Amino acid sequence: MTSPIDIEGGGTSVVVDGEPEPKKKPEEQQLVGRSPGQLMWIRFRRDRAGVISACVVIFFFVIGLAAPLISKLYGKNPYTVYADERPELFDSAGVPLQPNGGISGEFWFGLEPGNGYDVFTKLLYGIRNSLMISLAVTVATVVTGILLGVAAGYLGGKPDFWISRLVDFLLAFPAQLFFIASMPVVVSLFVSPRDETPVYVRVVALIAVQWVLGWMSLARILRGTTLALREREFIEAAKVSGAPPGRIIRKEILPNVVTPILVQSTYMLPNFVTAEAGLSFLGVGIVEPTPDWGQMFSKASTELVMQNDITYMFFPGISMIIFIVAFNLLGDSVRDAFDPKSER
């Protein structure tokens, strides 16, 4: 015999054979009616390392976007040659007279030996340029990986064969050597070797070169995921209902491959940051006077800086380490939030 009884705090509880039905746990009540995205967000917020890493990554993007405003408030820019405008701050070799590279209340991170650029504003603009280039490469590679990977997995047959062979062919290229060798070639397509190369040409070349060999890993992952999805019942039901392939891909396939797309994107962007910095370090990426993260490493490795201002390497080095570690931890947290059964 069952009967409802009032319980303290409002509501009713069903009595079965004289004993009330146990109340649900608060965790079970919270999970009722939540979408996969909401559950992922709840799990991510509980990951302290992930939240801190996300805040660090957002901080870097904010200071990069706000670099012109910060520079204006600071009263300096990364293009002023203080070795010419303020020669009293440097010795005959172009080294700042004050210790630690001229760090002071006027120049927070000191002055660059040689030309005498302000290190603080140069670092801000270097972060801005490197992150914007790497973000553009990431967006281009993700879009390409989605288009070709999902198309190969869903269509099968000849499209799958030719896309898979293209992926195999491009994966055979050594990426770093290809980047170094192809950058001058790509730049020469737009500008004569006798002319000075505009900054936008180098930026476009950096994006294009990294994009060409950057999309294959994501495409392979999405192809395998799509191959498994197209055999599921809800895909077969959509086909039987007469839905065209484009609609099935947009409405049924893409919502189910969001997880690998987000996880892979969080791993790809820091890789592109280091690749872009490496190209600038080797002199085939961004060059002076345009600030760049990798270019600052290149400057720090010169004999003049190594012997006279070892602290110059500290600022770009520590900032890049913090950014890369934070973004990798963010990628792990995103993966764990989507798949709580995974282990780090």
XYZ file of N, CA, C and O in Angstrom, residues 74-76 82 86 88-89 98 102-111 118 120:
80
model
N 51.653 53.605 -21.114
C 53.042 53.481 -20.662
C 53.900 54.628 -21.197
O 54.917 54.985 -20.605
N 53.485 55.197 -22.318
C 54.191 56.342 -22.886
C 55.342 55.998 -23.802
O 56.154 56.869 -24.122
N 55.413 54.736 -24.255
C 56.503 54.336 -25.144
C 55.961 53.365 -26.188
O 54.848 52.848 -26.046
N 66.073 54.121 -28.934
C 66.579 54.961 -27.848
C 68.095 55.109 -27.891
O 68.644 56.026 -27.267
N 68.358 58.707 -27.019
C 68.878 58.889 -25.649
C 70.260 58.241 -25.550
O 70.454 57.264 -24.813
N 72.825 58.958 -23.981
C 73.442 58.979 -22.669
C 73.117 57.733 -21.840
O 73.753 57.481 -20.810
N 72.131 56.946 -22.290
C 71.758 55.728 -21.567
C 72.608 54.531 -21.951
O 72.486 53.464 -21.334
N 72.942 51.302 -17.119
C 72.400 50.827 -15.854
C 72.415 49.301 -15.801
O 72.346 48.629 -16.845
N 69.325 48.017 -17.962
C 68.701 49.329 -17.849
C 67.314 49.299 -17.252
O 66.514 50.222 -17.467
N 66.998 48.251 -16.473
C 65.688 48.170 -15.826
C 65.564 49.300 -14.805
O 66.433 49.494 -13.961
N 64.475 50.056 -14.894
C 64.261 51.188 -13.985
C 62.782 51.522 -13.968
O 61.965 50.867 -14.642
N 62.431 52.560 -13.214
C 61.044 52.995 -13.187
C 60.586 53.561 -14.516
O 59.396 53.563 -14.823
N 61.527 54.034 -15.308
C 61.181 54.564 -16.630
C 61.062 53.460 -17.672
O 60.156 53.468 -18.506
N 61.976 52.484 -17.617
C 61.965 51.351 -18.547
C 61.803 50.081 -17.717
O 62.776 49.565 -17.154
N 60.577 49.593 -17.633
C 60.237 48.531 -16.695
C 61.017 47.248 -16.937
O 61.420 46.587 -15.987
N 61.188 46.855 -18.203
C 61.917 45.633 -18.531
C 63.287 45.943 -19.124
O 63.958 45.042 -19.636
N 63.712 47.176 -19.072
C 65.023 47.552 -19.577
C 65.003 47.925 -21.047
O 63.941 48.085 -21.671
N 66.202 48.068 -21.607
C 66.394 48.458 -22.998
C 67.180 47.372 -23.723
O 68.065 46.731 -23.148
N 62.601 49.566 -26.354
C 62.021 49.310 -25.039
C 61.542 47.858 -24.987
O 60.695 47.433 -25.789
N 59.765 46.157 -22.722
C 58.392 45.902 -22.264
C 57.395 46.004 -23.422
O 56.601 45.087 -23.644
